[in-house]
Amino acid sequence: MAHIDFLDCTFRDGQQSLWGMRMQAGMALPISPIQDQAGFRVIDLTGSSMFEVLIKYCRENPWEGLDLLVESMPNTPIRGGMRANASVTFGVTPDALMDAWMRQLNVHGCRSFWIYDVLFNVDKMHRLAGVAKEFGSEVAGSIMFTMSPVHTDEYYADKADKLSACDDIDTILLYDTAGVLERDRMETLIPAIKANARGKPVEFHSNNILGMSARAYIDAIELGVNIIHTASRPLANGASVPSTEVMVKNVERMGHTHNIDKSKLAPVAEHMEAVGKAAGFPVNQYYEYDLLAARHQIPGGMLGTLKAQLVQHGLSDRFEDVLEETAIVRRELGYPGMATPFSQLVGTQAVLNLVTGKRYGTVPDEVIQYAAGFYGDPVAPIDEDVKDRILNAPRARAVLANPPEQPSIDELRQRYGTSNDDELILRALVPQADLERMWAAGPVRRDFPLLSSPELAQAQHLMKTARSPLVQIQSAAMDLTLRR
């Protein structure tokens, strides 16, 4: 019998995978204190992409929302996530700004972090872990899993060894973004990682895109994993992770122990389902097994982006073609792991190849940067013909002449015109116009109107049909006044 810890992903990967990172603080605040009492080891909450979306599309100050949520969950460590070499767009961010991002997340109360780099620039991961340790925070060194001829057990074992060698890394996180790990591979992979983890706990995260991740969690537990990532059922499954509800039952049936208070799960699920339905977001998702998904390995959040790009170009009927092209581009680019930024780079290049009718006729700057090694060394060689086309693209000369810079934190503060590092990070993330619209929107809302309630439906009907300048209704259910 083993003890299994649960890490909650409802407010981070769940809503990122299903709601496009548009969960505002007020959507979670009514229920976050109950989630805090549910017995999770850690609650995963935030990342830089979510900050960007909240500012641009929700007009919400992410620092203010983060403070409210952290304050509402004082009993559980709050986790932030970051890519080791970028927090701004899909390019490369100066080290000084990355350090500031890590430091400010700690200042705002995050005490657990997962750090990843798809190309495993381990030195950068170690540096950020050291910043987190200035605050006594826990750090998970992440191994982003992908299937390819070059991503072998030996490859991942070597990365586990390099990560665990750092005293500032507390756990090793095996992260399966495409949900493709099956028992036969795990039987060799997990022991290889554990053998090089220096006794540090292994976490497991698997997005349920193929509908296999709950089974994978069971296999992982049998192979010695003791921390699993789950989400409240309305924001679980589909492109998200397995539900806490089913995995608690599975863990118990396997004879293992856990700390989850099952009485707290239903209220959280009921609230998040109501919010999702009111906001028009998908809930209670399930995906069928699709062999093509195992080939392109696009993570769940990216699938929605690809669909939106095709609609923009009037090619929504070519979604399957894009997935096929994505699998080809991934192979040609040397099998980069399909997580940010490379899932976006590969997917966007695939769309451009189809939209323009000329493969690699149009190449984004970030793909040029990747081919030039600005992100680090590719896992496998890029196809020579493809690399030649990329490095001879119209934008290539300008991109290659401007490799990533490394300004100091003082230079960055001067550049963005602020000595406040909270504001510095926001100004680096989004244009000033977006920040001004966010500030103009006022304070963060602490609740979210459930637009699907019967009372509000009645109010909406009255607003459409009433002709009088004043309507007042009092009943046991509501007290309503409408004025023109």
PDB file of N, CA, C and O in Angstrom, residues 436-462:
ATOM      1  N   GLU A 436      -3.964  49.735 -20.702  1.00  0.00           N
ATOM      2  CA  GLU A 436      -4.842  50.865 -20.413  1.00  0.00           C
ATOM      3  C   GLU A 436      -6.303  50.431 -20.398  1.00  0.00           C
ATOM      4  O   GLU A 436      -7.089  50.880 -19.554  1.00  0.00           O
ATOM      5  N   ARG A 437      -6.688  49.547 -21.309  1.00  0.00           N
ATOM      6  CA  ARG A 437      -8.068  49.036 -21.302  1.00  0.00           C
ATOM      7  C   ARG A 437      -8.322  48.199 -20.050  1.00  0.00           C
ATOM      8  O   ARG A 437      -9.413  48.238 -19.479  1.00  0.00           O
ATOM      9  N   MET A 438      -7.317  47.445 -19.624  1.00  0.00           N
ATOM     10  CA  MET A 438      -7.461  46.652 -18.404  1.00  0.00           C
ATOM     11  C   MET A 438      -7.652  47.556 -17.194  1.00  0.00           C
ATOM     12  O   MET A 438      -8.550  47.349 -16.373  1.00  0.00           O
ATOM     13  N   TRP A 439      -6.806  48.585 -17.069  1.00  0.00           N
ATOM     14  CA  TRP A 439      -6.919  49.495 -15.934  1.00  0.00           C
ATOM     15  C   TRP A 439      -8.250  50.245 -15.951  1.00  0.00           C
ATOM     16  O   TRP A 439      -8.850  50.491 -14.904  1.00  0.00           O
ATOM     17  N   ALA A 440      -8.715  50.599 -17.149  1.00  0.00           N
ATOM     18  CA  ALA A 440      -9.982  51.328 -17.260  1.00  0.00           C
ATOM     19  C   ALA A 440     -11.170  50.471 -16.828  1.00  0.00           C
ATOM     20  O   ALA A 440     -12.213  51.002 -16.418  1.00  0.00           O
ATOM     21  N   ALA A 441     -11.017  49.154 -16.902  1.00  0.00           N
ATOM     22  CA  ALA A 441     -12.123  48.254 -16.543  1.00  0.00           C
ATOM     23  C   ALA A 441     -12.379  48.212 -15.051  1.00  0.00           C
ATOM     24  O   ALA A 441     -13.429  47.720 -14.615  1.00  0.00           O
ATOM     25  N   GLY A 442     -11.442  48.717 -14.242  1.00  0.00           N
ATOM     26  CA  GLY A 442     -11.665  48.772 -12.805  1.00  0.00           C
ATOM     27  C   GLY A 442     -11.203  47.527 -12.077  1.00  0.00           C
ATOM     28  O   GLY A 442     -10.548  46.648 -12.650  1.00  0.00           O
ATOM     29  N   PRO A 443     -11.546  47.426 -10.789  1.00  0.00           N
ATOM     30  CA  PRO A 443     -11.078  46.316  -9.956  1.00  0.00           C
ATOM     31  C   PRO A 443     -11.588  44.964 -10.437  1.00  0.00           C
ATOM     32  O   PRO A 443     -12.600  44.876 -11.153  1.00  0.00           O
ATOM     33  N   VAL A 444     -10.893  43.929 -10.045  1.00  0.00           N
ATOM     34  CA  VAL A 444     -11.294  42.561 -10.373  1.00  0.00           C
ATOM     35  C   VAL A 444     -12.610  42.231  -9.689  1.00  0.00           C
ATOM     36  O   VAL A 444     -12.806  42.513  -8.499  1.00  0.00           O
ATOM     37  N   ARG A 445     -13.533  41.653 -10.436  1.00  0.00           N
ATOM     38  CA  ARG A 445     -14.801  41.208  -9.844  1.00  0.00           C
ATOM     39  C   ARG A 445     -14.570  39.999  -8.953  1.00  0.00           C
ATOM     40  O   ARG A 445     -13.775  39.122  -9.274  1.00  0.00           O
ATOM     41  N   ARG A 446     -15.279  39.937  -7.860  1.00  0.00           N
ATOM     42  CA  ARG A 446     -15.111  38.841  -6.908  1.00  0.00           C
ATOM     43  C   ARG A 446     -16.153  37.744  -7.089  1.00  0.00           C
ATOM     44  O   ARG A 446     -16.181  36.776  -6.330  1.00  0.00           O
ATOM     45  N   ASP A 447     -17.040  37.905  -8.051  1.00  0.00           N
ATOM     46  CA  ASP A 447     -18.012  36.858  -8.350  1.00  0.00           C
ATOM     47  C   ASP A 447     -18.270  36.872  -9.851  1.00  0.00           C
ATOM     48  O   ASP A 447     -17.753  37.700 -10.581  1.00  0.00           O
ATOM     49  N   PHE A 448     -19.076  35.930 -10.295  1.00  0.00           N
ATOM     50  CA  PHE A 448     -19.391  35.839 -11.717  1.00  0.00           C
ATOM     51  C   PHE A 448     -20.875  35.577 -11.858  1.00  0.00           C
ATOM     52  O   PHE A 448     -21.413  34.654 -11.227  1.00  0.00           O
ATOM     53  N   PRO A 449     -21.602  36.383 -12.639  1.00  0.00           N
ATOM     54  CA  PRO A 449     -23.049  36.178 -12.774  1.00  0.00           C
ATOM     55  C   PRO A 449     -23.356  34.874 -13.496  1.00  0.00           C
ATOM     56  O   PRO A 449     -22.836  34.624 -14.577  1.00  0.00           O
ATOM     57  N   LEU A 450     -24.171  34.048 -12.870  1.00  0.00           N
ATOM     58  CA  LEU A 450     -24.565  32.782 -13.507  1.00  0.00           C
ATOM     59  C   LEU A 450     -25.728  33.065 -14.455  1.00  0.00           C
ATOM     60  O   LEU A 450     -26.888  33.028 -14.087  1.00  0.00           O
ATOM     61  N   LEU A 451     -25.392  33.361 -15.697  1.00  0.00           N
ATOM     62  CA  LEU A 451     -26.362  33.872 -16.651  1.00  0.00           C
ATOM     63  C   LEU A 451     -27.425  32.857 -17.031  1.00  0.00           C
ATOM     64  O   LEU A 451     -28.384  33.203 -17.709  1.00  0.00           O
ATOM     65  N   SER A 452     -27.260  31.618 -16.603  1.00  0.00           N
ATOM     66  CA  SER A 452     -28.240  30.611 -16.974  1.00  0.00           C
ATOM     67  C   SER A 452     -29.300  30.405 -15.890  1.00  0.00           C
ATOM     68  O   SER A 452     -30.136  29.528 -16.019  1.00  0.00           O
ATOM     69  N   SER A 453     -29.287  31.226 -14.823  1.00  0.00           N
ATOM     70  CA  SER A 453     -30.260  31.017 -13.750  1.00  0.00           C
ATOM     71  C   SER A 453     -31.664  31.369 -14.238  1.00  0.00           C
ATOM     72  O   SER A 453     -31.834  32.263 -15.077  1.00  0.00           O
ATOM     73  N   PRO A 454     -32.707  30.744 -13.705  1.00  0.00           N
ATOM     74  CA  PRO A 454     -34.090  31.045 -14.130  1.00  0.00           C
ATOM     75  C   PRO A 454     -34.471  32.498 -13.880  1.00  0.00           C
ATOM     76  O   PRO A 454     -35.160  33.115 -14.691  1.00  0.00           O
ATOM     77  N   GLU A 455     -33.987  33.061 -12.757  1.00  0.00           N
ATOM     78  CA  GLU A 455     -34.340  34.437 -12.431  1.00  0.00           C
ATOM     79  C   GLU A 455     -33.773  35.414 -13.461  1.00  0.00           C
ATOM     80  O   GLU A 455     -34.473  36.322 -13.929  1.00  0.00           O
ATOM     81  N   LEU A 456     -32.527  35.221 -13.820  1.00  0.00           N
ATOM     82  CA  LEU A 456     -31.927  36.110 -14.813  1.00  0.00           C
ATOM     83  C   LEU A 456     -32.521  35.883 -16.197  1.00  0.00           C
ATOM     84  O   LEU A 456     -32.611  36.805 -17.006  1.00  0.00           O
ATOM     85  N   ALA A 457     -32.944  34.669 -16.477  1.00  0.00           N
ATOM     86  CA  ALA A 457     -33.616  34.406 -17.752  1.00  0.00           C
ATOM     87  C   ALA A 457     -34.926  35.197 -17.815  1.00  0.00           C
ATOM     88  O   ALA A 457     -35.282  35.762 -18.863  1.00  0.00           O
ATOM     89  N   GLN A 458     -35.641  35.259 -16.678  1.00  0.00           N
ATOM     90  CA  GLN A 458     -36.878  36.046 -16.634  1.00  0.00           C
ATOM     91  C   GLN A 458     -36.580  37.528 -16.828  1.00  0.00           C
ATOM     92  O   GLN A 458     -37.292  38.240 -17.548  1.00  0.00           O
ATOM     93  N   ALA A 459     -35.500  37.980 -16.174  1.00  0.00           N
ATOM     94  CA  ALA A 459     -35.130  39.393 -16.306  1.00  0.00           C
ATOM     95  C   ALA A 459     -34.777  39.725 -17.751  1.00  0.00           C
ATOM     96  O   ALA A 459     -35.175  40.781 -18.275  1.00  0.00           O
ATOM     97  N   GLN A 460     -34.040  38.839 -18.410  1.00  0.00           N
ATOM     98  CA  GLN A 460     -33.677  39.066 -19.806  1.00  0.00           C
ATOM     99  C   GLN A 460     -34.910  39.118 -20.696  1.00  0.00           C
ATOM    100  O   GLN A 460     -35.005  39.935 -21.617  1.00  0.00           O
ATOM    101  N   HIS A 461     -35.882  38.238 -20.411  1.00  0.00           N
ATOM    102  CA  HIS A 461     -37.127  38.235 -21.194  1.00  0.00           C
ATOM    103  C   HIS A 461     -37.886  39.540 -21.002  1.00  0.00           C
ATOM    104  O   HIS A 461     -38.383  40.136 -21.977  1.00  0.00           O
ATOM    105  N   LEU A 462     -37.954  40.007 -19.748  1.00  0.00           N
ATOM    106  CA  LEU A 462     -38.653  41.254 -19.479  1.00  0.00           C
ATOM    107  C   LEU A 462     -37.976  42.445 -20.159  1.00  0.00           C
ATOM    108  O   LEU A 462     -38.642  43.361 -20.660  1.00  0.00           O
TER     109      LEU A 462
END
